[in-house]
Coordinates of C-alpha atoms in Angstrom, one line a residue:
Chain A
M1 CA 100.5 120.2 81.4
K2 CA 102.5 117.1 81.3
F3 CA 104.8 115.4 83.8
A4 CA 107.6 112.8 83.8
T5 CA 109.6 111.8 86.6
M6 CA 113.4 111.2 85.9
P7 CA 115.9 109.0 87.8
D8 CA 118.1 110.4 90.3
D9 CA 119.2 107.8 92.7
T10 CA 116.2 108.4 94.9
P11 CA 113.0 106.0 94.7
D12 CA 110.6 109.1 94.1
G13 CA 112.8 110.4 91.4
R14 CA 112.8 114.2 90.1
L15 CA 109.8 115.5 88.6
H16 CA 110.1 117.1 85.2
V17 CA 107.5 119.3 83.0
V18 CA 107.6 117.8 79.6
S19 CA 106.5 119.5 76.6
R20 CA 103.2 118.9 74.8
D21 CA 105.3 117.2 71.9
L22 CA 107.2 115.0 74.3
T23 CA 110.4 116.2 72.9
R24 CA 111.5 118.7 75.6
C25 CA 111.8 118.8 79.3
M26 CA 113.0 120.5 82.2
P27 CA 113.0 120.0 86.1
A28 CA 109.9 121.3 87.7
E29 CA 110.7 124.2 89.9
A30 CA 107.9 124.4 92.1
A31 CA 108.0 120.6 93.3
A32 CA 111.1 118.0 93.3
T33 CA 108.7 115.1 93.1
M34 CA 105.5 114.0 91.7
Q35 CA 104.3 113.2 95.1
T36 CA 105.0 116.8 96.4
L37 CA 103.2 118.5 93.7
L38 CA 100.1 116.1 94.3
E39 CA 100.2 117.1 98.0
G40 CA 100.3 120.8 97.0
W41 CA 98.6 120.9 93.7
E42 CA 96.6 124.2 94.0
R43 CA 99.6 126.0 95.6
L44 CA 102.1 124.4 93.2
A45 CA 100.7 123.8 89.9
P46 CA 99.9 127.4 88.7
G47 CA 103.6 128.0 88.9
L48 CA 104.4 125.2 86.7
A49 CA 102.5 126.6 83.8
A50 CA 105.2 129.1 82.6
Q51 CA 107.3 126.3 82.5
Y52 CA 105.1 124.5 80.4
A53 CA 104.8 127.6 78.1
A54 CA 108.3 127.8 77.9
L55 CA 108.9 124.2 76.7
N56 CA 106.3 124.4 74.1
A57 CA 108.3 127.4 73.0
G58 CA 111.3 125.4 72.5
A59 CA 113.0 125.8 75.7
G60 CA 114.4 122.7 77.8
V61 CA 116.4 119.4 77.1
P62 CA 115.6 116.6 75.1
F63 CA 113.0 114.2 76.8
E64 CA 114.3 110.8 77.1
A65 CA 111.1 108.6 77.4
G66 CA 113.4 105.7 77.7
R67 CA 115.1 106.9 80.6
A68 CA 111.8 107.9 82.4
L69 CA 110.6 106.2 85.5
A70 CA 106.8 105.9 86.1
P71 CA 105.5 109.3 86.4
L72 CA 104.8 108.6 90.1
P73 CA 107.3 105.8 90.6
R74 CA 105.6 104.7 94.0
A75 CA 102.2 105.4 95.3
W76 CA 100.5 105.2 98.6
Q77 CA 97.4 103.2 97.1
W78 CA 96.4 101.7 93.8
L79 CA 93.0 100.8 93.5
D80 CA 92.0 99.1 90.0
G81 CA 88.7 99.2 88.7
S82 CA 87.0 96.7 86.1
A83 CA 85.0 99.3 84.5
Y84 CA 84.6 97.6 80.8
Q85 CA 81.7 95.5 81.1
S86 CA 82.5 93.6 78.1
H87 CA 85.5 92.4 79.7
G88 CA 83.9 91.6 82.9
H89 CA 81.0 89.6 81.2
L90 CA 83.3 87.5 79.1
M91 CA 85.7 86.8 82.0
S92 CA 82.9 85.9 84.3
K93 CA 81.5 83.6 81.6
V94 CA 84.8 81.9 81.0
F95 CA 86.0 81.6 84.5
G96 CA 82.9 80.8 86.0
M97 CA 83.0 83.9 88.4
A98 CA 80.2 85.8 89.5
D99 CA 79.6 88.6 86.9
S100 CA 79.9 92.1 87.8
P101 CA 77.4 93.5 89.9
V102 CA 75.2 96.1 88.3
D103 CA 74.7 98.6 91.2
R104 CA 78.7 99.2 92.0
P105 CA 81.7 99.3 90.3
L106 CA 84.4 96.3 90.6
M107 CA 87.7 97.4 92.3
Y108 CA 90.7 95.7 94.0
Q109 CA 93.5 97.0 96.0
G110 CA 97.0 96.1 94.4
L111 CA 100.7 96.4 94.8
S112 CA 101.5 100.4 94.8
D113 CA 105.1 100.4 96.2
R114 CA 106.6 100.5 93.0
F115 CA 105.4 101.1 89.4
L116 CA 107.8 99.9 86.6
P117 CA 109.3 102.3 84.3
A118 CA 107.5 102.1 80.8
T119 CA 110.6 100.4 79.0
A120 CA 111.9 98.5 81.7
D121 CA 112.2 94.6 81.4
V122 CA 109.5 93.1 83.7
P123 CA 111.0 90.2 85.9
L124 CA 108.6 87.5 86.6
P125 CA 109.1 84.2 88.4
S126 CA 107.7 81.6 86.0
E127 CA 106.1 81.3 82.5
E128 CA 103.4 78.6 84.2
D129 CA 101.9 81.2 86.0
G130 CA 100.1 82.8 82.6
I131 CA 101.7 86.0 82.2
D132 CA 99.3 88.3 80.8
F133 CA 99.4 92.3 79.9
E134 CA 96.2 94.4 80.5
G135 CA 95.9 97.9 79.0
E136 CA 94.4 100.5 81.1
F137 CA 94.0 104.0 81.7
G138 CA 94.0 105.5 85.0
V139 CA 94.0 108.8 87.2
I140 CA 95.7 110.2 89.8
C141 CA 94.2 112.1 92.7
G142 CA 94.7 114.9 95.2
P143 CA 93.2 114.0 98.7
V144 CA 89.9 112.9 98.5
P145 CA 87.5 113.1 101.8
M146 CA 85.7 110.1 102.6
G147 CA 82.2 110.2 101.4
T148 CA 82.8 112.4 98.3
G149 CA 80.4 112.3 95.7
A150 CA 81.1 111.6 91.9
E151 CA 80.5 114.9 90.8
A152 CA 82.9 116.3 93.4
A153 CA 85.3 113.8 93.2
R154 CA 85.7 114.4 89.4
G155 CA 87.6 117.8 90.7
H156 CA 90.0 115.9 92.6
I157 CA 91.3 114.0 89.4
R158 CA 94.9 115.8 88.9
L159 CA 96.2 113.6 86.1
L160 CA 95.9 110.9 83.8
V161 CA 97.9 108.0 82.9
Q162 CA 98.3 104.8 81.0
I163 CA 98.8 101.5 82.7
N164 CA 99.9 98.0 82.1
D165 CA 98.5 95.9 84.9
W166 CA 100.6 92.8 84.6
S167 CA 98.6 89.6 85.7
L168 CA 99.4 86.1 86.4
R169 CA 96.3 84.2 84.8
V170 CA 96.8 80.9 86.2
V171 CA 97.1 82.0 89.7
A172 CA 94.3 84.5 89.4
P173 CA 91.2 82.4 89.6
T174 CA 92.2 80.5 92.7
E175 CA 92.9 83.7 94.5
M176 CA 89.3 85.1 93.4
R177 CA 87.5 82.0 94.6
T178 CA 88.6 82.8 97.9
G179 CA 87.1 86.2 98.0
F180 CA 90.1 87.9 99.1
G181 CA 91.1 89.4 95.7
W182 CA 94.4 89.1 94.2
V183 CA 98.0 89.2 96.0
Q184 CA 100.1 86.8 93.8
A185 CA 98.1 87.4 90.5
K186 CA 99.1 90.8 90.6
P187 CA 102.5 92.0 90.6
A188 CA 104.0 95.3 89.7
C189 CA 102.2 97.5 87.3
S190 CA 104.2 99.3 84.6
A191 CA 103.2 103.1 83.5
A192 CA 103.6 105.0 80.3
P193 CA 106.0 107.9 80.8
V194 CA 104.2 110.8 80.8
A195 CA 101.2 112.0 83.1
V196 CA 98.8 114.4 81.8
T197 CA 96.2 116.8 82.9
P198 CA 92.8 116.4 81.7
D199 CA 92.7 119.3 79.9
E200 CA 95.2 118.0 77.5
L201 CA 92.9 115.5 76.3
G202 CA 90.7 118.2 75.0
D203 CA 87.1 116.9 74.1
A204 CA 88.4 113.5 74.5
W205 CA 88.1 113.9 78.2
R206 CA 84.5 113.2 78.4
D207 CA 82.0 112.1 81.1
A208 CA 85.4 111.7 83.3
R209 CA 86.2 108.9 80.5
V210 CA 89.3 109.0 78.2
D211 CA 87.7 109.0 74.6
L212 CA 90.7 107.8 72.8
P213 CA 92.0 104.6 71.3
L214 CA 94.7 102.2 72.9
S215 CA 96.9 100.4 70.6
V216 CA 98.3 97.2 71.9
E217 CA 101.1 95.2 70.1
W218 CA 102.4 91.9 71.2
N219 CA 105.9 91.1 69.5
G220 CA 105.2 93.5 66.8
D221 CA 101.9 92.2 66.0
S222 CA 98.7 94.4 66.3
F223 CA 96.7 92.7 69.3
G224 CA 93.9 95.2 69.8
L225 CA 92.9 99.1 69.1
V226 CA 90.3 99.6 71.7
E227 CA 88.3 102.6 72.6
G228 CA 88.6 104.2 75.9
Y229 CA 85.3 105.5 76.4
Q230 CA 83.2 102.6 77.0
M231 CA 83.6 102.5 80.7
A232 CA 80.3 101.7 82.7
W233 CA 81.5 103.7 85.4
G234 CA 83.5 107.0 84.8
F235 CA 86.6 107.7 86.7
D236 CA 84.5 110.2 88.9
E237 CA 82.4 107.1 90.0
L238 CA 85.2 105.1 90.5
V239 CA 87.0 107.8 92.8
A240 CA 83.9 108.1 94.7
H241 CA 83.2 104.3 95.2
A242 CA 86.9 104.2 96.4
A243 CA 86.5 107.1 98.6
R244 CA 82.8 105.7 100.2
T245 CA 84.6 104.3 103.6
R246 CA 87.9 105.9 103.6
D247 CA 90.2 109.1 102.9
L248 CA 91.7 109.0 100.0
V249 CA 95.4 110.1 100.1
A250 CA 97.1 112.7 97.6
G251 CA 98.8 110.4 94.8
T252 CA 96.0 107.5 95.0
I253 CA 95.7 106.3 91.4
I254 CA 92.7 104.7 90.4
G255 CA 92.5 102.6 87.3
S256 CA 90.0 101.7 84.9
G257 CA 90.6 97.9 84.5
T258 CA 91.5 96.2 80.9
V259 CA 90.1 98.5 78.3
S260 CA 87.5 96.3 76.4
N261 CA 84.8 97.1 73.7
A262 CA 81.5 95.2 73.2
N263 CA 82.8 94.6 69.6
F264 CA 85.8 92.8 70.7
R265 CA 85.8 90.0 67.8
D266 CA 86.3 93.3 65.5
V267 CA 88.9 95.5 67.6
G268 CA 90.8 93.0 69.3
S269 CA 91.6 93.1 72.8
S270 CA 94.1 94.6 75.7
C271 CA 95.0 91.5 77.3
I272 CA 95.6 87.8 76.3
A273 CA 92.8 86.3 78.6
E274 CA 90.1 88.1 76.9
R275 CA 91.3 86.5 73.4
R276 CA 91.4 83.2 75.1
G277 CA 88.2 83.8 76.5
I278 CA 86.5 84.6 72.7
E279 CA 88.6 81.4 71.5
M280 CA 86.7 79.4 74.4
L281 CA 83.3 80.6 73.1
D282 CA 84.0 80.7 69.4
L283 CA 86.3 77.8 69.1
G284 CA 85.8 75.6 72.2
A285 CA 89.2 76.0 73.6
A286 CA 91.8 78.7 74.2
R287 CA 94.4 78.8 71.7
T288 CA 96.5 81.9 72.0
P289 CA 99.3 81.1 74.6
Y290 CA 100.2 83.5 77.2
M291 CA 103.6 85.4 77.3
R292 CA 106.8 83.7 77.2
F293 CA 110.2 85.2 78.6
G294 CA 111.6 87.4 75.7
D295 CA 107.9 88.2 74.7
R296 CA 107.3 92.1 74.0
V297 CA 104.3 94.1 74.3
R298 CA 103.6 97.8 73.3
M299 CA 101.0 100.0 74.4
E300 CA 100.2 103.5 73.3
C301 CA 97.4 106.1 73.2
R302 CA 97.5 109.0 71.1
L303 CA 95.3 112.0 70.5
R304 CA 92.9 111.2 67.2
S305 CA 95.2 113.9 65.5
G306 CA 98.0 111.7 66.0
A307 CA 100.0 113.5 68.3
P308 CA 101.4 112.0 71.4
L309 CA 99.8 111.9 74.8
F310 CA 101.3 109.5 77.4
G311 CA 104.5 108.4 75.4
A312 CA 104.4 104.4 75.0
I313 CA 104.8 101.3 77.1
D314 CA 107.2 98.9 75.4
Q315 CA 108.6 96.3 77.6
T316 CA 109.9 92.7 77.5
V317 CA 108.9 90.0 79.9
V318 CA 112.0 88.5 81.5
K319 CA 112.7 85.5 84.0
R320 CA 113.4 86.9 87.4
Chain B
M1 CA 114.3 96.6 121.4
K2 CA 110.9 98.3 121.5
F3 CA 109.9 101.1 119.2
A4 CA 107.3 103.9 118.8
T5 CA 106.6 106.9 116.9
M6 CA 105.8 110.1 118.4
P7 CA 104.1 112.9 116.4
D8 CA 106.4 115.9 114.8
D9 CA 104.0 117.3 112.2
T10 CA 105.2 115.5 109.6
P11 CA 103.1 112.1 108.2
D12 CA 106.1 109.8 109.3
G13 CA 106.6 111.0 112.8
R14 CA 109.6 110.8 114.8
L15 CA 111.1 107.2 115.8
H16 CA 111.7 106.7 119.5
V17 CA 113.2 103.9 121.4
V18 CA 111.0 102.8 124.2
S19 CA 112.2 101.2 127.3
R20 CA 111.1 97.4 127.8
D21 CA 108.6 98.3 130.4
L22 CA 107.1 101.1 128.4
T23 CA 107.4 103.8 130.8
R24 CA 110.4 105.7 129.0
C25 CA 111.5 106.6 125.7
M26 CA 114.2 108.7 123.8
P27 CA 114.3 109.8 119.9
A28 CA 116.4 107.2 118.1
E29 CA 119.5 108.6 117.2
A30 CA 120.4 106.0 114.0
A31 CA 117.3 106.8 112.2
A32 CA 114.6 109.7 112.3
T33 CA 111.8 107.6 111.1
M34 CA 110.4 104.0 111.4
Q35 CA 110.7 103.5 107.6
T36 CA 114.3 104.8 107.4
L37 CA 115.3 102.3 109.9
L38 CA 113.6 99.4 108.2
E39 CA 115.2 100.2 105.0
G40 CA 118.8 100.3 106.7
W41 CA 118.0 97.9 109.5
E42 CA 121.4 95.8 109.3
R43 CA 123.2 99.2 109.3
L44 CA 121.1 101.3 111.8
A45 CA 119.7 98.7 114.6
P46 CA 122.9 97.7 116.2
G47 CA 123.7 101.5 117.0
L48 CA 120.2 101.5 119.0
A49 CA 121.0 98.7 121.2
A50 CA 123.0 100.9 123.4
Q51 CA 119.7 103.5 123.5
Y52 CA 117.7 100.7 124.6
A53 CA 119.9 99.4 127.4
A54 CA 120.1 103.0 128.6
L55 CA 116.4 103.4 128.7
N56 CA 116.0 100.2 130.6
A57 CA 118.7 101.4 133.2
G58 CA 116.5 104.5 133.6
A59 CA 117.4 107.0 131.0
G60 CA 114.8 108.6 128.6
V61 CA 111.6 110.8 129.5
P62 CA 108.1 109.4 130.2
F63 CA 106.8 107.5 127.4
E64 CA 103.3 108.7 126.8
A65 CA 101.5 106.1 124.8
G66 CA 98.3 107.8 124.4
R67 CA 100.1 110.4 122.1
A68 CA 102.1 108.0 119.9
L69 CA 101.3 107.3 116.5
A70 CA 101.2 104.0 115.0
P71 CA 104.8 102.4 114.9
L72 CA 104.8 102.6 111.2
P73 CA 102.5 105.5 110.7
R74 CA 102.0 104.8 106.8
A75 CA 103.5 101.7 104.9
W76 CA 104.1 101.1 101.3
Q77 CA 102.0 97.8 101.8
W78 CA 99.8 96.1 104.0
L79 CA 99.0 92.6 103.0
D80 CA 96.6 90.9 106.0
G81 CA 96.4 86.9 105.8
S82 CA 93.7 84.8 107.5
A83 CA 95.7 82.2 109.3
Y84 CA 93.4 81.2 112.0
Q85 CA 91.4 78.1 110.3
S86 CA 88.7 78.2 113.2
H87 CA 87.7 81.7 112.2
G88 CA 87.9 80.7 108.4
H89 CA 85.9 77.9 108.7
L90 CA 83.2 79.6 110.8
M91 CA 83.0 82.6 108.4
S92 CA 82.6 80.6 105.3
K93 CA 79.9 78.5 107.1
V94 CA 78.0 81.5 108.0
F95 CA 78.4 83.7 104.9
G96 CA 78.6 81.0 102.4
M97 CA 81.8 81.6 101.1
A98 CA 83.9 79.3 99.8
D99 CA 85.9 77.8 102.8
S100 CA 89.9 78.3 103.1
P101 CA 92.0 76.5 100.7
V102 CA 94.3 73.9 102.5
D103 CA 97.3 74.6 100.1
R104 CA 97.6 78.5 100.6
P105 CA 97.1 80.9 102.9
L106 CA 94.4 83.6 102.5
M107 CA 95.6 87.0 101.8
Y108 CA 94.3 90.3 100.7
Q109 CA 96.1 93.6 100.2
G110 CA 94.8 96.6 102.2
L111 CA 94.8 100.4 102.9
S112 CA 98.5 101.0 103.9
D113 CA 98.7 104.8 103.5
R114 CA 97.9 105.4 107.1
F115 CA 97.7 103.4 110.5
L116 CA 95.5 105.2 112.8
P117 CA 97.2 105.7 116.3
A118 CA 96.1 103.3 119.2
T119 CA 93.9 105.7 121.2
A120 CA 92.6 107.9 118.4
D121 CA 88.9 108.1 117.6
V122 CA 88.1 105.9 114.5
P123 CA 85.8 108.2 112.0
L124 CA 83.4 106.0 109.9
P125 CA 80.3 106.9 107.9
S126 CA 77.5 104.6 109.1
E127 CA 76.4 102.6 111.4
E128 CA 74.5 100.7 108.8
D129 CA 77.7 99.1 107.4
G130 CA 78.2 96.9 110.3
I131 CA 81.5 98.2 112.1
D132 CA 83.5 95.5 113.4
F133 CA 86.8 95.3 115.2
E134 CA 89.4 92.3 114.4
G135 CA 92.0 91.8 116.9
E136 CA 95.5 90.6 114.9
F137 CA 99.0 90.3 115.2
G138 CA 101.5 91.7 112.5
V139 CA 105.0 91.6 111.1
I140 CA 107.1 94.5 109.6
C141 CA 109.4 93.2 107.2
G142 CA 112.7 94.5 105.7
P143 CA 112.9 94.3 102.0
V144 CA 112.1 90.6 101.1
P145 CA 113.0 89.5 97.0
M146 CA 110.6 87.9 95.0
G147 CA 110.6 83.9 95.6
T148 CA 112.0 84.2 99.1
G149 CA 111.1 80.6 100.7
A150 CA 109.4 80.5 104.5
E151 CA 112.9 79.7 106.0
A152 CA 114.4 82.5 104.8
A153 CA 111.5 84.9 105.1
R154 CA 111.7 84.4 109.0
G155 CA 114.8 86.0 108.7
H156 CA 113.3 89.1 107.0
I157 CA 110.8 89.8 110.0
R158 CA 112.2 92.9 111.8
L159 CA 109.2 93.9 114.2
L160 CA 106.0 92.2 115.8
V161 CA 102.9 94.6 115.9
Q162 CA 99.4 94.4 117.2
I163 CA 96.9 95.5 114.9
N164 CA 92.8 96.2 114.9
D165 CA 91.7 95.5 111.2
W166 CA 88.4 97.6 111.4
S167 CA 85.9 95.7 108.9
L168 CA 82.4 96.9 107.8
R169 CA 80.6 93.3 107.6
V170 CA 77.4 94.5 105.9
V171 CA 79.5 95.6 102.9
A172 CA 82.1 92.6 103.1
P173 CA 80.1 89.7 101.6
T174 CA 79.0 91.9 98.3
E175 CA 82.8 92.5 97.6
M176 CA 83.8 89.2 98.3
R177 CA 81.3 87.8 95.9
T178 CA 83.1 89.7 93.3
G179 CA 86.3 87.7 93.8
F180 CA 88.1 91.3 94.0
G181 CA 88.5 91.5 97.6
W182 CA 87.8 94.2 99.8
V183 CA 88.0 98.1 99.2
Q184 CA 84.9 99.6 100.9
A185 CA 85.0 97.0 103.6
K186 CA 88.2 97.6 105.0
P187 CA 88.8 101.2 106.1
A188 CA 92.1 102.1 108.0
C189 CA 93.4 99.9 110.4
S190 CA 94.8 101.1 113.9
A191 CA 98.1 99.9 115.6
A192 CA 99.2 99.3 119.2
P193 CA 101.7 102.0 119.7
V194 CA 104.8 99.8 120.3
A195 CA 106.6 97.6 118.0
V196 CA 108.9 94.9 119.2
T197 CA 111.8 92.8 117.9
P198 CA 110.6 89.1 117.9
D199 CA 113.6 88.3 120.8
E200 CA 111.3 90.6 123.3
L201 CA 109.0 87.5 123.1
G202 CA 111.4 85.1 124.5
D203 CA 109.9 81.6 123.9
A204 CA 106.6 83.2 123.2
W205 CA 108.0 83.7 119.4
R206 CA 107.5 80.1 118.4
D207 CA 107.4 78.5 114.9
A208 CA 107.1 82.3 113.6
R209 CA 103.9 82.6 115.7
V210 CA 102.9 84.7 118.5
D211 CA 102.3 82.3 121.5
L212 CA 100.4 84.7 123.7
P213 CA 97.2 85.6 124.5
L214 CA 95.3 88.6 122.9
S215 CA 92.7 90.3 125.3
V216 CA 89.7 91.9 123.7
E217 CA 87.1 94.2 125.5
W218 CA 84.1 95.8 124.0
N219 CA 82.8 98.8 126.1
G220 CA 84.6 97.6 129.0
D221 CA 83.2 93.9 129.1
S222 CA 85.6 91.1 128.1
F223 CA 84.9 89.8 124.9
G224 CA 87.6 87.2 124.0
L225 CA 90.9 86.1 125.5
V226 CA 92.4 84.4 122.3
E227 CA 95.4 82.6 121.7
G228 CA 98.0 83.8 119.3
Y229 CA 99.6 80.4 118.4
Q230 CA 97.0 78.7 116.4
M231 CA 97.8 80.1 112.9
A232 CA 97.7 77.3 110.1
W233 CA 100.3 79.2 108.4
G234 CA 103.2 81.0 110.5
F235 CA 104.5 84.6 109.7
D236 CA 107.3 83.0 107.7
E237 CA 104.9 81.0 105.6
L238 CA 102.8 84.5 104.8
V239 CA 105.9 86.3 104.1
A240 CA 107.0 83.8 101.6
H241 CA 103.4 83.6 100.1
A242 CA 103.4 87.5 99.9
A243 CA 106.8 87.4 98.0
R244 CA 106.2 84.5 95.4
T245 CA 105.7 87.0 92.7
R246 CA 106.6 90.3 93.9
D247 CA 109.7 91.9 95.9
L248 CA 108.5 93.0 98.9
V249 CA 109.6 96.8 99.9
A250 CA 110.9 97.5 103.5
G251 CA 108.2 98.4 105.7
T252 CA 106.1 95.7 104.3
I253 CA 103.3 94.9 107.0
I254 CA 101.8 91.2 107.1
G255 CA 98.9 90.5 109.4
S256 CA 97.8 87.1 110.8
G257 CA 94.1 87.7 110.3
T258 CA 91.4 87.9 113.1
V259 CA 93.0 86.0 115.8
S260 CA 90.8 82.7 116.6
N261 CA 90.8 79.9 118.5
A262 CA 89.3 76.3 117.9
N263 CA 87.2 76.5 121.3
F264 CA 85.8 79.8 120.6
R265 CA 82.5 79.0 122.6
D266 CA 85.0 78.9 126.0
V267 CA 87.6 81.8 125.0
G268 CA 85.5 84.2 122.8
S269 CA 86.5 86.1 119.8
S270 CA 88.5 89.0 118.7
C271 CA 85.7 90.1 116.2
I272 CA 81.9 90.6 116.3
A273 CA 81.3 88.6 113.2
E274 CA 83.0 85.5 114.7
R275 CA 80.3 85.9 118.0
R276 CA 77.5 86.5 115.4
G277 CA 78.5 83.3 113.5
I278 CA 78.3 81.1 116.7
E279 CA 75.2 82.6 117.4
M280 CA 73.9 82.0 114.0
L281 CA 74.9 78.2 114.5
D282 CA 73.9 77.6 118.1
L283 CA 70.7 79.7 118.3
G284 CA 69.6 80.2 114.7
A285 CA 70.3 83.8 114.4
A286 CA 72.9 86.6 115.3
R287 CA 72.1 88.5 118.6
T288 CA 74.9 90.4 119.1
P289 CA 74.7 93.8 117.2
Y290 CA 77.8 95.4 115.7
M291 CA 79.2 98.6 117.1
R292 CA 77.6 101.6 117.4
F293 CA 79.2 105.3 117.3
G294 CA 80.4 105.9 120.7
D295 CA 81.4 102.6 121.5
R296 CA 85.0 101.4 122.5
V297 CA 87.0 98.6 121.8
R298 CA 90.4 97.7 123.9
M299 CA 92.7 95.2 122.7
E300 CA 95.9 94.0 124.4
C301 CA 98.6 91.3 124.5
R302 CA 101.1 91.0 127.2
L303 CA 103.5 88.6 128.1
R304 CA 102.3 85.4 130.2
S305 CA 104.6 87.3 133.3
G306 CA 102.0 90.2 132.9
A307 CA 104.8 92.5 131.5
P308 CA 103.5 95.0 128.9
L309 CA 104.7 94.2 125.3
F310 CA 102.8 96.3 122.8
G311 CA 100.8 98.6 124.7
A312 CA 97.2 98.8 124.4
I313 CA 94.7 99.7 121.6
D314 CA 91.9 101.6 123.2
Q315 CA 89.5 103.5 120.7
T316 CA 86.1 104.7 120.0
V317 CA 84.4 104.9 116.8
V318 CA 82.8 108.0 115.8
K319 CA 80.5 109.3 113.3
R320 CA 82.7 110.9 110.1

């Protein structure tokens, strides 16, 4: 099934079921909001299957992706991993940080009180902060009890989403050196308009990873076409890591971290910092600047058939 | 004014106004929940003044602090500073981490989807994780626009609270070395039952700091009697720091970090890690163990007159 949240003058918006081809939608009957659905998934989701079938048979109204909010417009918890080791190795080399530990995933807790809509302008205070995008995948969980292992955790993954984890690179190293993680360096993320159940990926939901390419364009130019599968830790392991000492509330979103591939010189990157890191290694200095106000980034992941999946993030950075 | 949230079978509970002496309470008429009050403070708070006056004149029913939830049982955002430099200096010396930066507060984003009630048992998975308490103060804000400076930020502070920031010390250094901050090392916090407006402190709300002592007892023995004033950064500066690149949502809680004084050898500490650090410096090795299941910690801050303020945190760690 596929879901989007349409604006209705409440912070949580109105949950809609969306047709597989993303052309039509209708308000979900069983739950008014995504959070409500996630809290009562076992009870509520089966009733939505009939609506989804009707949509795929032509019912519903046109789905206006450009009006959609984030699928979960605000979440009680956002924990972002950094599961692509090619990204971690490069960043640690370039920024002089400790490299990724080998025995555990990297993860930080980020701002979750709002996820920006896929096509909304992104207001930020200063170009001097080093404005960067980060293309990611994420999962939205039901409630996960403390101590849940990876195998059981997989069963608590309800939905997959596509995220742009906005990052301020000039601030980031200063905050990392403290060991406290990021606050100023991680403003609100954005999310593609549609959340999908894992079965929508078919075989491309593999080992709790999204085995699909993410396309990233910056101001209309291709910047990366990176494969989602190369995570050192699957989402099942990321969820289990997050739940080791805490119960995860329904609606917890867990991110993959910047999608990155070992052959980044061939396939490009899903963030500017990675390209700058490659330039520092290859050319001795970074040449690609960070984003300027007015710059636009587009990110989309489709099935290998070309069929749409999450819809696209397509947004412009503006001065706050 | 003083507020508490009583259980009512919803996650947000029912907001109550509490008498100044914490003996009586009544349901708040203007707002059903603390979050609602915080979102509409200017409009709603004035109407509660009459209820508060009536309570202080003897109206209401007995306030059962032991039944209260946290004043804000779940928050969209919890950002915890580390504003007591005597704590930071000692921890960095002992754990070999970078010392506090001098030009900016330390701050991390923590779990906010639940704050445990003041007297609820605290379920944690393992004594081997190094279970520790951290006595803190915190502020709850109204909405704070991105880029708000410290002076204006002070006006957005609605309520003061007292917090126990549970910490797992064996996990913490591993997570700090990554630069990503804490996830596993910071399970859910607990909060004292009553939130108070800053004016309830009189002159003890000074320079946006709580100029009052925090008493900490571990298994009935005094562990610290530490003064709240010695913050290197006031709450106004902590709020401004948090808001530099993000809008803060109403109900954002900002913590002081572990209350600590420069003369810690005389006044004690509000966390075990600090005492262990002192032992490492003075005796060559830590002698005080972390908490065991069944251990109890009590924290309370009163006015210098002896009058109650936030009520007490008094809770037991149990095996999950």
